[in-house]
Coordinates of N, CA and C in Angstrom, one line a residue:
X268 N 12.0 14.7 11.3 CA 11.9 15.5 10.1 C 13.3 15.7 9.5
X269 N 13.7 15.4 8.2 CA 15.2 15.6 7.8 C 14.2 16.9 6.6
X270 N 16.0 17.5 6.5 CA 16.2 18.8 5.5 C 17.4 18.5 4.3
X271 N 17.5 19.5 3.6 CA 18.1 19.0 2.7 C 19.6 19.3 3.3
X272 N 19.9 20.0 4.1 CA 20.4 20.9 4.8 C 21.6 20.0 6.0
X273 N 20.9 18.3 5.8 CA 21.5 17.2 6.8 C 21.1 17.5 8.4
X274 N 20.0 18.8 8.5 CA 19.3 18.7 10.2 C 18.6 17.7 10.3
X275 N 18.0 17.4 11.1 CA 16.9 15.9 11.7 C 16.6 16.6 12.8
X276 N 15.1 16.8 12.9 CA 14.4 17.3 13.9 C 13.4 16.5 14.8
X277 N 13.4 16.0 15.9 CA 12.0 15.3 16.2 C 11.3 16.7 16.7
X278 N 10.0 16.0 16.7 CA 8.7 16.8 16.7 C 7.8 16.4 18.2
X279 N 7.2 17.0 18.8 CA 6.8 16.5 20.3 C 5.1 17.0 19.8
X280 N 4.8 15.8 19.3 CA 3.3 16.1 18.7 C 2.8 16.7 19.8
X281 N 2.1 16.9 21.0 CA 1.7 17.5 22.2 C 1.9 19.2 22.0
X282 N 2.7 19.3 21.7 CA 3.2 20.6 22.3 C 3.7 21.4 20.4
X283 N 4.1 20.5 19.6 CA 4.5 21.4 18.4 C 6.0 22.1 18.4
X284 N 6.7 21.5 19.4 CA 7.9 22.5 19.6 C 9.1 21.1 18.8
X285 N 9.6 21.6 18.1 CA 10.9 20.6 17.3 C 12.3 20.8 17.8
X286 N 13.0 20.0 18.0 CA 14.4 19.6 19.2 C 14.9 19.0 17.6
X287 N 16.2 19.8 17.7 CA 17.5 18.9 16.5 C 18.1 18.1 17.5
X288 N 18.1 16.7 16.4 CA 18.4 15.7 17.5 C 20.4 15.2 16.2
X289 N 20.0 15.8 15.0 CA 20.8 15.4 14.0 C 21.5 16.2 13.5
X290 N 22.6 16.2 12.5 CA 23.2 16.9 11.9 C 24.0 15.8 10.9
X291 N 23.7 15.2 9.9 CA 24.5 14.3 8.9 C 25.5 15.0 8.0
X292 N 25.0 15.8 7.5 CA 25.9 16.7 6.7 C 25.6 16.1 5.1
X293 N 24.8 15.6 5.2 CA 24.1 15.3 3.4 C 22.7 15.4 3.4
X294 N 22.3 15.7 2.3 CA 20.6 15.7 2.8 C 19.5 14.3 3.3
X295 N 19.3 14.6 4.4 CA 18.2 13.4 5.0 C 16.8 13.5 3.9
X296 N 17.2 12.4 2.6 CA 16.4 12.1 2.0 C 14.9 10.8 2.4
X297 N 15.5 9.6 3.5 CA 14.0 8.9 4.4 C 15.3 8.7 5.5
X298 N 14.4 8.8 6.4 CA 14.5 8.5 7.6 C 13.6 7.3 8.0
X299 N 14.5 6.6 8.7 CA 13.8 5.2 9.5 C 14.1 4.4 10.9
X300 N 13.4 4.9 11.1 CA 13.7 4.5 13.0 C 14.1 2.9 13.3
X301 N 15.7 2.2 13.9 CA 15.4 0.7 14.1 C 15.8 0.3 15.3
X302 N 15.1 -0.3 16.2 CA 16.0 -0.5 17.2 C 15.6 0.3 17.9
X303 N 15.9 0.2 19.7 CA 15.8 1.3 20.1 C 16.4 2.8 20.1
X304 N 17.7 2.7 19.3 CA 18.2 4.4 19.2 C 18.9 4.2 18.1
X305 N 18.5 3.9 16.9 CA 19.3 4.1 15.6 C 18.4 4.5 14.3
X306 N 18.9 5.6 13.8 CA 18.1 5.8 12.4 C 18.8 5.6 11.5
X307 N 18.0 5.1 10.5 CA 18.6 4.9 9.3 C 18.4 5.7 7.9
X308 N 19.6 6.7 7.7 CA 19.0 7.6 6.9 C 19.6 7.8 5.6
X309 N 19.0 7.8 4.5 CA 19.0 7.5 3.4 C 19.5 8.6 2.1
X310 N 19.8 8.6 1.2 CA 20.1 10.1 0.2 C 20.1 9.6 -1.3
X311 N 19.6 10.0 -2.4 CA 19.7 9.5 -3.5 C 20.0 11.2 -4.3
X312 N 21.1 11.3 -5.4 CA 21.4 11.9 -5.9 C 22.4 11.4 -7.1
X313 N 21.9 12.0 -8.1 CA 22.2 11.7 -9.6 C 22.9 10.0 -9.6
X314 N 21.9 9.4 -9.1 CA 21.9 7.8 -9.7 C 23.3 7.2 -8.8
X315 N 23.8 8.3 -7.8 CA 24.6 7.4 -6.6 C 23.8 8.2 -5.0
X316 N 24.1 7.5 -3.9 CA 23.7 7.8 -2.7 C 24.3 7.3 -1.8
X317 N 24.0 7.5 -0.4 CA 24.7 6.9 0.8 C 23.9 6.8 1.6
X318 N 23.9 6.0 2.7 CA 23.5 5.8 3.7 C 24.2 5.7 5.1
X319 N 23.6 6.6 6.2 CA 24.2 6.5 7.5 C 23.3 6.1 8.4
X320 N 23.5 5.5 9.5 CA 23.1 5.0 10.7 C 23.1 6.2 11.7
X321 N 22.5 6.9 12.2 CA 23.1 7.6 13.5 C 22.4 6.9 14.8
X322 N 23.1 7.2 15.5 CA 22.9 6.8 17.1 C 23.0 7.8 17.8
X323 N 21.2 7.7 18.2 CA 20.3 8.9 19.1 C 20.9 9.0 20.2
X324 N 21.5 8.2 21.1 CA 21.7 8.1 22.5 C 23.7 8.7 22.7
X325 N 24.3 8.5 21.5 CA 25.5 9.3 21.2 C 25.5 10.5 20.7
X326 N 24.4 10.6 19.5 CA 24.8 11.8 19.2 C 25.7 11.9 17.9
X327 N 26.3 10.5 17.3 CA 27.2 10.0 16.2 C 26.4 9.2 15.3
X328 N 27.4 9.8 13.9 CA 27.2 8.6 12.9 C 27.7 7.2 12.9
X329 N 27.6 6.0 13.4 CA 28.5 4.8 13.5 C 28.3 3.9 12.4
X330 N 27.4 4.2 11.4 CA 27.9 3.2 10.1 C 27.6 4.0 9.1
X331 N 28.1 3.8 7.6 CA 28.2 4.4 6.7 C 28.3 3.9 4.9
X332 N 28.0 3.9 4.4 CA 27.8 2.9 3.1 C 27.2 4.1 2.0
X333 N 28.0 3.8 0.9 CA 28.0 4.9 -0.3 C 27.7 3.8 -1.3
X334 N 26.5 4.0 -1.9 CA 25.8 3.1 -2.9 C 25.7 3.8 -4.7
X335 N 26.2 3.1 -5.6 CA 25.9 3.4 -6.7 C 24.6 3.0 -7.6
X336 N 24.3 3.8 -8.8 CA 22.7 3.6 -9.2 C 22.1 3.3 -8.3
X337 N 21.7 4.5 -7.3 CA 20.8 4.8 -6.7 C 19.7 5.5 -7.1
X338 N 18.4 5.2 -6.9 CA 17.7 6.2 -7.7 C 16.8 6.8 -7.0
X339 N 16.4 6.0 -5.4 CA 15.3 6.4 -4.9 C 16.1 6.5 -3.1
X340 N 15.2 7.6 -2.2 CA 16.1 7.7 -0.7 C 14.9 6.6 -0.1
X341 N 13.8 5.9 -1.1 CA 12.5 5.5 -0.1 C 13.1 4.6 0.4
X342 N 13.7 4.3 1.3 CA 13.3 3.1 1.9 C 12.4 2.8 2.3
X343 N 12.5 1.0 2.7 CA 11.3 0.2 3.9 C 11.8 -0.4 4.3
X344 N 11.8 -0.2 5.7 CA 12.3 -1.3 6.7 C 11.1 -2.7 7.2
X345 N 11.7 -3.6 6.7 CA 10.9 -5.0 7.2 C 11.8 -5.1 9.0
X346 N 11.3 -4.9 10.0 CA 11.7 -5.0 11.2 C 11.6 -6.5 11.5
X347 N 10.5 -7.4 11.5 CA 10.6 -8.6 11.3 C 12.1 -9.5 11.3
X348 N 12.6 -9.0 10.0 CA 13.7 -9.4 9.7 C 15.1 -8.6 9.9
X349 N 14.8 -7.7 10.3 CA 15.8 -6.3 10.5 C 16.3 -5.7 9.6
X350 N 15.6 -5.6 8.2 CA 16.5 -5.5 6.9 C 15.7 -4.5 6.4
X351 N 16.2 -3.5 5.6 CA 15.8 -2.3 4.7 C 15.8 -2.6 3.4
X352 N 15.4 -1.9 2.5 CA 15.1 -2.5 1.0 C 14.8 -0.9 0.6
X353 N 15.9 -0.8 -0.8 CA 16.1 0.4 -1.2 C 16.2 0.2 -2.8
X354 N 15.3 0.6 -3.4 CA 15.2 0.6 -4.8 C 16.3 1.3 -5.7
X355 N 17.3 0.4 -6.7 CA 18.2 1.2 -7.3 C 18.1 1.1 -8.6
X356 N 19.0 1.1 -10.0 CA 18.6 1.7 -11.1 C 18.2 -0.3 -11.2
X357 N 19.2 -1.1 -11.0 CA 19.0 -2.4 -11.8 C 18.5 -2.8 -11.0
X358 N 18.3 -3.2 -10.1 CA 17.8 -4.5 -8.8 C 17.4 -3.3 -7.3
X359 N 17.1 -3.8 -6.7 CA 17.1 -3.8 -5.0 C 18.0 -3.9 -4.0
X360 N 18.1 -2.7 -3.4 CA 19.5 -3.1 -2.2 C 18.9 -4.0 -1.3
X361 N 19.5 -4.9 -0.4 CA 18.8 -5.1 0.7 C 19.9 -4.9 2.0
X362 N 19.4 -4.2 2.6 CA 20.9 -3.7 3.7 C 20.1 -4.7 5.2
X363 N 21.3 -5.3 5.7 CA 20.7 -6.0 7.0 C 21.1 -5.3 8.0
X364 N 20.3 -4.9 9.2 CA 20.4 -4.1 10.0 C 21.1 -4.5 11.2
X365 N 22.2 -4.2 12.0 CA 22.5 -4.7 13.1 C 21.8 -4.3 14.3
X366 N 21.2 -4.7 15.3 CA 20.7 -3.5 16.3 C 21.1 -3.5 17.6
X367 N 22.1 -4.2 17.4 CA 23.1 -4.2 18.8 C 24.1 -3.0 18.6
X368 N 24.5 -2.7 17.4 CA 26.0 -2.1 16.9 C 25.3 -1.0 16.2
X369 N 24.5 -1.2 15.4 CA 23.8 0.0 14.6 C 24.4 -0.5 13.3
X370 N 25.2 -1.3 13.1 CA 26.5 -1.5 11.7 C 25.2 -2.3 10.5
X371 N 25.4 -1.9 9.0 CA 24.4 -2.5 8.1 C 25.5 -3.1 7.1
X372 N 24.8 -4.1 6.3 CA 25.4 -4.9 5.5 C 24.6 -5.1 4.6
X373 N 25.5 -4.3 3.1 CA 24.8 -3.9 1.6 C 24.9 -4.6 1.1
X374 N 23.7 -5.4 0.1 CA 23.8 -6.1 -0.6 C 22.6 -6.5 -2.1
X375 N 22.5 -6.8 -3.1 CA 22.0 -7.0 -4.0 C 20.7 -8.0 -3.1
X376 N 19.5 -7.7 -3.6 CA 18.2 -8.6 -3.5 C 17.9 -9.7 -3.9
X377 N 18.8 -9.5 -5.4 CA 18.3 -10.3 -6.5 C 16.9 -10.2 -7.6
X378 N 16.5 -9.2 -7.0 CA 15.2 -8.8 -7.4 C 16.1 -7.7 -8.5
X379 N 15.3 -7.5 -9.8 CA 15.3 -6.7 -11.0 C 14.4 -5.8 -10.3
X380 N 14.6 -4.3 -10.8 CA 14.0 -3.3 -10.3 C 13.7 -2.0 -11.3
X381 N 12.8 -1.5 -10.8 CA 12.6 -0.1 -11.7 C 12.8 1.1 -10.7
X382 N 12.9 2.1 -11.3 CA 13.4 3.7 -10.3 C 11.5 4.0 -9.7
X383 N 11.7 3.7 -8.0 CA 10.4 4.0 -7.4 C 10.4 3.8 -6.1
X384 N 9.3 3.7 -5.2 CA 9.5 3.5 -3.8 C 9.1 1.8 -3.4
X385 N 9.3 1.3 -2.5 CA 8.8 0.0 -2.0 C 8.4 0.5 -0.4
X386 N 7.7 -0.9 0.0 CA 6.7 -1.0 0.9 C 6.9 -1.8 1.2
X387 N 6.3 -2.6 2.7 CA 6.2 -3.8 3.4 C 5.1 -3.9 4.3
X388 N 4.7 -4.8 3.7 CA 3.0 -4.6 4.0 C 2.7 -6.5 4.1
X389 N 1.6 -6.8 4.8 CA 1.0 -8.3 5.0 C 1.8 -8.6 6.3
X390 N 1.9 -8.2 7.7 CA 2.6 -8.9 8.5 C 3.8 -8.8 8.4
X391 N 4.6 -8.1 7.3 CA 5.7 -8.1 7.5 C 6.7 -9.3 6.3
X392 N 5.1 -10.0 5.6 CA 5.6 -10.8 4.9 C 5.9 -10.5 3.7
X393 N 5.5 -9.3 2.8 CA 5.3 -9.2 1.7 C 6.3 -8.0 1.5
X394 N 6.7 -7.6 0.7 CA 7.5 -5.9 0.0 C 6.4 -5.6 -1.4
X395 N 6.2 -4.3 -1.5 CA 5.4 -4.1 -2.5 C 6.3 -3.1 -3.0
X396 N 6.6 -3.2 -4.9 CA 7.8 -2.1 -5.1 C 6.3 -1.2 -6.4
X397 N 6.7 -0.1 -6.7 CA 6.2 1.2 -7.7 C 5.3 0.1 -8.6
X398 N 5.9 -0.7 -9.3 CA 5.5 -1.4 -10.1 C 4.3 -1.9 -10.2
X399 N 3.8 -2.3 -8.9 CA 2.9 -3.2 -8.5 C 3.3 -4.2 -8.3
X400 N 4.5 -4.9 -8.3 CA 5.0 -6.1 -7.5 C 5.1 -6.7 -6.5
X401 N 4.3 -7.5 -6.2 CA 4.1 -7.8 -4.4 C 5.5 -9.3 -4.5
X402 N 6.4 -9.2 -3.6 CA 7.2 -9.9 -3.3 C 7.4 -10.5 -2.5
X403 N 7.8 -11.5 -2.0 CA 7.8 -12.2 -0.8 C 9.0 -12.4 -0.1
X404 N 9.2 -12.2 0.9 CA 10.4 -11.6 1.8 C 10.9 -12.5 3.2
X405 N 12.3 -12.8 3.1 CA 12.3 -14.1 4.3 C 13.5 -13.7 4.9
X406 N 14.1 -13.9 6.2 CA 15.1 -14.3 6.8 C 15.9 -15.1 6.4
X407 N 15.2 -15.9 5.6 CA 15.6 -17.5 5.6 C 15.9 -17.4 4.5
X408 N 16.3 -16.5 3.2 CA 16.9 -16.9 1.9 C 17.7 -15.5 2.1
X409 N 17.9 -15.1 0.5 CA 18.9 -14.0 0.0 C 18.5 -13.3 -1.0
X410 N 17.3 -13.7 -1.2 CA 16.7 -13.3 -2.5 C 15.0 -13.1 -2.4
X411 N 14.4 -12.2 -3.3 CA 13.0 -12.1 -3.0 C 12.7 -12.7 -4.2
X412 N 10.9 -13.2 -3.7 CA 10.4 -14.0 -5.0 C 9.2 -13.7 -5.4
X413 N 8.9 -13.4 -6.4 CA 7.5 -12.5 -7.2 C 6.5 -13.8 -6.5
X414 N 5.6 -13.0 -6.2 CA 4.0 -14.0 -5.9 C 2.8 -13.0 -6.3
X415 N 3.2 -12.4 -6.9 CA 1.9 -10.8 -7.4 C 1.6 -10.1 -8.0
X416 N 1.2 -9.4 -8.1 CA 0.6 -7.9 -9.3 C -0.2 -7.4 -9.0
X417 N -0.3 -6.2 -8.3 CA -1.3 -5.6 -7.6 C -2.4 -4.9 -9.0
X418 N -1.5 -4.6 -10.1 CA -1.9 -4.2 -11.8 C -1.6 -2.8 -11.9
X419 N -1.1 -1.9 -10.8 CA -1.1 -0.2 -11.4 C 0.2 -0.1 -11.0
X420 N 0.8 1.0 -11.6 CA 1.7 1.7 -10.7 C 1.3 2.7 -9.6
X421 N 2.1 2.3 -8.5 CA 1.4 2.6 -7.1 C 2.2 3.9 -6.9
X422 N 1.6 4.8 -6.1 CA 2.1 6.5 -5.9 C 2.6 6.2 -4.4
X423 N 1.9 5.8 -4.2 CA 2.2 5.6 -2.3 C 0.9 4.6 -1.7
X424 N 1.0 4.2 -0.3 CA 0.5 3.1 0.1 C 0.9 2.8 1.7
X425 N -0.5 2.1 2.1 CA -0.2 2.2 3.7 C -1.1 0.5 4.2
X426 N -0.3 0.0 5.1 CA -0.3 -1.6 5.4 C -1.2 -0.8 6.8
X427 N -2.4 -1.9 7.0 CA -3.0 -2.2 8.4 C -2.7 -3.6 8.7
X428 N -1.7 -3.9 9.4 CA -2.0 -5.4 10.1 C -3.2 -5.4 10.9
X429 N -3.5 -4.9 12.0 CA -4.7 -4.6 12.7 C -5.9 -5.1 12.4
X430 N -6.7 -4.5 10.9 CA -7.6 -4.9 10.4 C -7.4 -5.5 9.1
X431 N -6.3 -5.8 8.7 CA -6.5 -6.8 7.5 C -6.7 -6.2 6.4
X432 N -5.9 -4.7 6.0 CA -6.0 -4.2 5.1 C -5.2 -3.7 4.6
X433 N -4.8 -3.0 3.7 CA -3.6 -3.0 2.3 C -4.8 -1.5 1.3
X434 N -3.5 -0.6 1.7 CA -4.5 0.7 1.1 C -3.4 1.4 -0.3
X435 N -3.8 1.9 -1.7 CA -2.9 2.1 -2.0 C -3.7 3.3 -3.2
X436 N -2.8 4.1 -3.7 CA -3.3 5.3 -4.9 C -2.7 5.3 -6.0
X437 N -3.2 5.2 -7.1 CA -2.3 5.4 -8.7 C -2.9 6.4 -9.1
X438 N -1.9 6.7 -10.1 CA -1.8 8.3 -10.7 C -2.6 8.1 -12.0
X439 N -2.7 6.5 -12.8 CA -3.6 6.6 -14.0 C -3.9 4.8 -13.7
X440 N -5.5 4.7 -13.5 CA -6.5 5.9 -13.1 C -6.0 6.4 -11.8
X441 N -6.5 7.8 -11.4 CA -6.6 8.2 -10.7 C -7.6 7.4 -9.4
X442 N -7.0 6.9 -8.3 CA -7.8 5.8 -7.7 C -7.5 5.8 -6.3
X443 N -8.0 5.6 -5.3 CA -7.5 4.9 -3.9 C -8.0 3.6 -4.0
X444 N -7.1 2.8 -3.7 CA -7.7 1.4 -3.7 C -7.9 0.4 -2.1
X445 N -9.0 -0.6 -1.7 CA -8.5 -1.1 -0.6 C -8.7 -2.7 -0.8
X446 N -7.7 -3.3 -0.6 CA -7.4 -4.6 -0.8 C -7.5 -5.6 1.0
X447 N -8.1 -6.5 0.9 CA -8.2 -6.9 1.9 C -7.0 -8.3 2.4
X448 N -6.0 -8.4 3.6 CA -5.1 -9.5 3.2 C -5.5 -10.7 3.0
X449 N -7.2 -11.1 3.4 CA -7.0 -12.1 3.1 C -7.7 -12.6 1.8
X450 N -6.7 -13.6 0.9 CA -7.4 -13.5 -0.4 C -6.7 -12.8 -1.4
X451 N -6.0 -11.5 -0.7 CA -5.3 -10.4 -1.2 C -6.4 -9.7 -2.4
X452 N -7.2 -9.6 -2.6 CA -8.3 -9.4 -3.3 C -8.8 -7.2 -3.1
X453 N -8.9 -6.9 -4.1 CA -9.5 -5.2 -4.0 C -11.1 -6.0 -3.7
X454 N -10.9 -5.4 -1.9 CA -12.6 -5.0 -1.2 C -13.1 -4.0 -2.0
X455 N -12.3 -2.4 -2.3 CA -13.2 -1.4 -2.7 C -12.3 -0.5 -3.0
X456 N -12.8 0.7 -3.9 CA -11.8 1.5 -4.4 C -12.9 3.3 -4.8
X457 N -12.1 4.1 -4.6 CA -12.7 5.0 -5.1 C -12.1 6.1 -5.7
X458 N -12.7 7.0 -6.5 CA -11.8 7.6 -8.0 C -11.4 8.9 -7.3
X459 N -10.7 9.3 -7.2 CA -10.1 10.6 -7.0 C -9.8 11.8 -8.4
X460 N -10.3 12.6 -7.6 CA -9.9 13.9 -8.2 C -9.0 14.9 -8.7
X461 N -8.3 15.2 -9.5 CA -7.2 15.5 -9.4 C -5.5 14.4 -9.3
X462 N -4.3 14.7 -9.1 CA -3.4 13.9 -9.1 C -3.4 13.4 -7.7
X463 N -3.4 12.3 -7.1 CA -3.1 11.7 -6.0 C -1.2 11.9 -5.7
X464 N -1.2 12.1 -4.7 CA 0.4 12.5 -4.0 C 0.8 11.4 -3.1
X465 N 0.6 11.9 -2.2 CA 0.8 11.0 -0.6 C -0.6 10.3 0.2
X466 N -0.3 9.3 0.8 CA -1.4 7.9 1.3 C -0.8 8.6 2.9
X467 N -2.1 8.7 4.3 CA -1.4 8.4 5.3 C -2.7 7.9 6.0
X468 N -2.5 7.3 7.3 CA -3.7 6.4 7.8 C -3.6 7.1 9.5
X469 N -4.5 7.1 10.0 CA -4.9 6.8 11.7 C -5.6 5.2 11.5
X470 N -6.1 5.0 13.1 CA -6.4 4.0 13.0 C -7.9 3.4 12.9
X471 N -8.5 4.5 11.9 CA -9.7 4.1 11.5 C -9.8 5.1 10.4
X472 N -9.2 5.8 9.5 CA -8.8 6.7 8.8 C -7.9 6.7 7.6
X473 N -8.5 6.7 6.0 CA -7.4 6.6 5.3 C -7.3 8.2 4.9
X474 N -6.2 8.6 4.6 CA -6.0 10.3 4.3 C -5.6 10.4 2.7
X475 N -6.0 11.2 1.8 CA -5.1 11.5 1.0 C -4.8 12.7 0.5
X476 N -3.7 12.8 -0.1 CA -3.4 14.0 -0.1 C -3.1 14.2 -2.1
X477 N -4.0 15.0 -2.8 CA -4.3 15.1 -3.8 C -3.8 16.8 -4.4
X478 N -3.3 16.5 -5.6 CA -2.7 17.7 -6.3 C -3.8 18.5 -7.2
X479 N -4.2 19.2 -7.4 CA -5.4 19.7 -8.8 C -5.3 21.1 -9.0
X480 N -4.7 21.2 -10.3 CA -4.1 22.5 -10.7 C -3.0 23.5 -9.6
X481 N -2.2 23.0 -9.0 CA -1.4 23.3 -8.7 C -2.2 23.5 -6.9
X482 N -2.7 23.5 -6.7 CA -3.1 23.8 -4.7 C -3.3 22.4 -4.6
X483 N -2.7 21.8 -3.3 CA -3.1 20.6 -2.6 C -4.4 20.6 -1.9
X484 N -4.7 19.2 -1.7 CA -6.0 19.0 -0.8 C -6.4 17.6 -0.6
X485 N -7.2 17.6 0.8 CA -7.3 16.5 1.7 C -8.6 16.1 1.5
X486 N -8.2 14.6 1.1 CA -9.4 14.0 1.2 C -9.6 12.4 2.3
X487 N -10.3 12.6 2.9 CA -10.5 11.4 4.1 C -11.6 10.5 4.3
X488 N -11.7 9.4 4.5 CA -12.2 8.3 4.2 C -12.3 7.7 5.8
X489 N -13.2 7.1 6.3 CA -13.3 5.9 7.3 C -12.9 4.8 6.8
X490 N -12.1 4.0 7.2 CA -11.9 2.4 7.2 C -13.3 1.5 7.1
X491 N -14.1 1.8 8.0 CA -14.8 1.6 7.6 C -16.2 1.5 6.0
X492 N -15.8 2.6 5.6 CA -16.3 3.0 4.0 C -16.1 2.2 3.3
X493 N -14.6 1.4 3.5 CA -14.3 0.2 3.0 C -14.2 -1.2 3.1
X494 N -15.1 -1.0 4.2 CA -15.8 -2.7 4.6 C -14.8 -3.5 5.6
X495 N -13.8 -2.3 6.2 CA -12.7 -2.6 7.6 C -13.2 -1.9 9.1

């Protein structure tokens, strides 16, 4: 859990008790776990940001990168490839992750971008950015390359490899959608109430978390409802 405050807490779901494992000293805007003891944690403020690595088993920050037209802390880490993807004002960062050293290496996508969050979803194969642009993502080039349109602008969104599905919520229409990977085709979709917020899954469970006149509220779904 980051604060704006630069703490980092883990959480010992069993028990509920939280241990500071962090102290950055900027606000922990996403946090992302790579490797076995390195986080990768992210900050966007007024259209610049930074990024630090810390290392769990030290206790230190060991890499460090200060990024301009920043607009979003979302990252996604494609582990696959060991690489993060961070949406900025013109294009996409793509930072490569070291996981021997914890050290990252910033760089342009090549992808044109809008101010939103991205995803990595299909195996590991695909990046999905705000837009609805499904992209396709390799070790093997420098650059990503459009193969899609999911057609909305997406709020948030959660990848099953497991069962072969791709779950996602837009704000107009108000919608949860579930697409199946193969085919990449919407299995089923259903209307929501209120403004959709945040998407989260178990492993037979889509969750969402909906806004309507100012009080939040939970609405939950089987996987199976959706023909998964």
């Amino acid at each position: 859990m980051g604060y704006p405050s630069g703490i980092i807490d883990s959480l010992d779901i069993d028990t509920g008790e939280s241990t500071q494992i962090a102290d950055l000293a900027m606000p922990a805007g996403t946090i992302l776990p790579f490797g076995e003891k390195y986080l990768l944690v992210s900050n966007a403020q007024n259209y610049s940001g930074m990024l630090k690595v810390w290392n769990n088993a030290t206790g230190m920050v060991v890499d460090t990168e200060n990024i301009a037209n920043l607009t979003s802390s979302a990252c996604a880490l494609n582990p696959s490839i060991n690489t993060a993807y961070l949406p900025g004002l013109n294009y996409l960062y793509r930072i490569r992750l070291n996981y021997d050293t914890g050290e990252m290496t910033v760089s342009s996508s090549g992808y044109s971008s809008q101010p939103g969050k991205a995803w990595v979803a299909f195996n590991d194969s695909r990046l999905i950015v705000s837009n609805g642009s499904i992209l396709a993502c390799s070790i093997y080039t420098d650059d990503l390359h459009y193969t899609g349109q999911l057609g909305n602008g997406i709020v948030d969104l959660v990848n099953d490899d497991t069962r072969g599905g791709l779950y996602y919520i837009t704000e107009d229409p108000g919608r949860l959608y579930a697409m199946r990977h193969s085919g990449m085709s919407v299995n089923a979709y259903a209307d929501l109430d209120g403004t959709p917020a945040f998407l989260f899954q178990t492993s037979d469970k889509i969750i969402v978390i909906v806004v309507d006149d100012g009080n939040y509220y939970t609405k939950i779904w089987t996987k199976a409802e959706f023909g998964f």
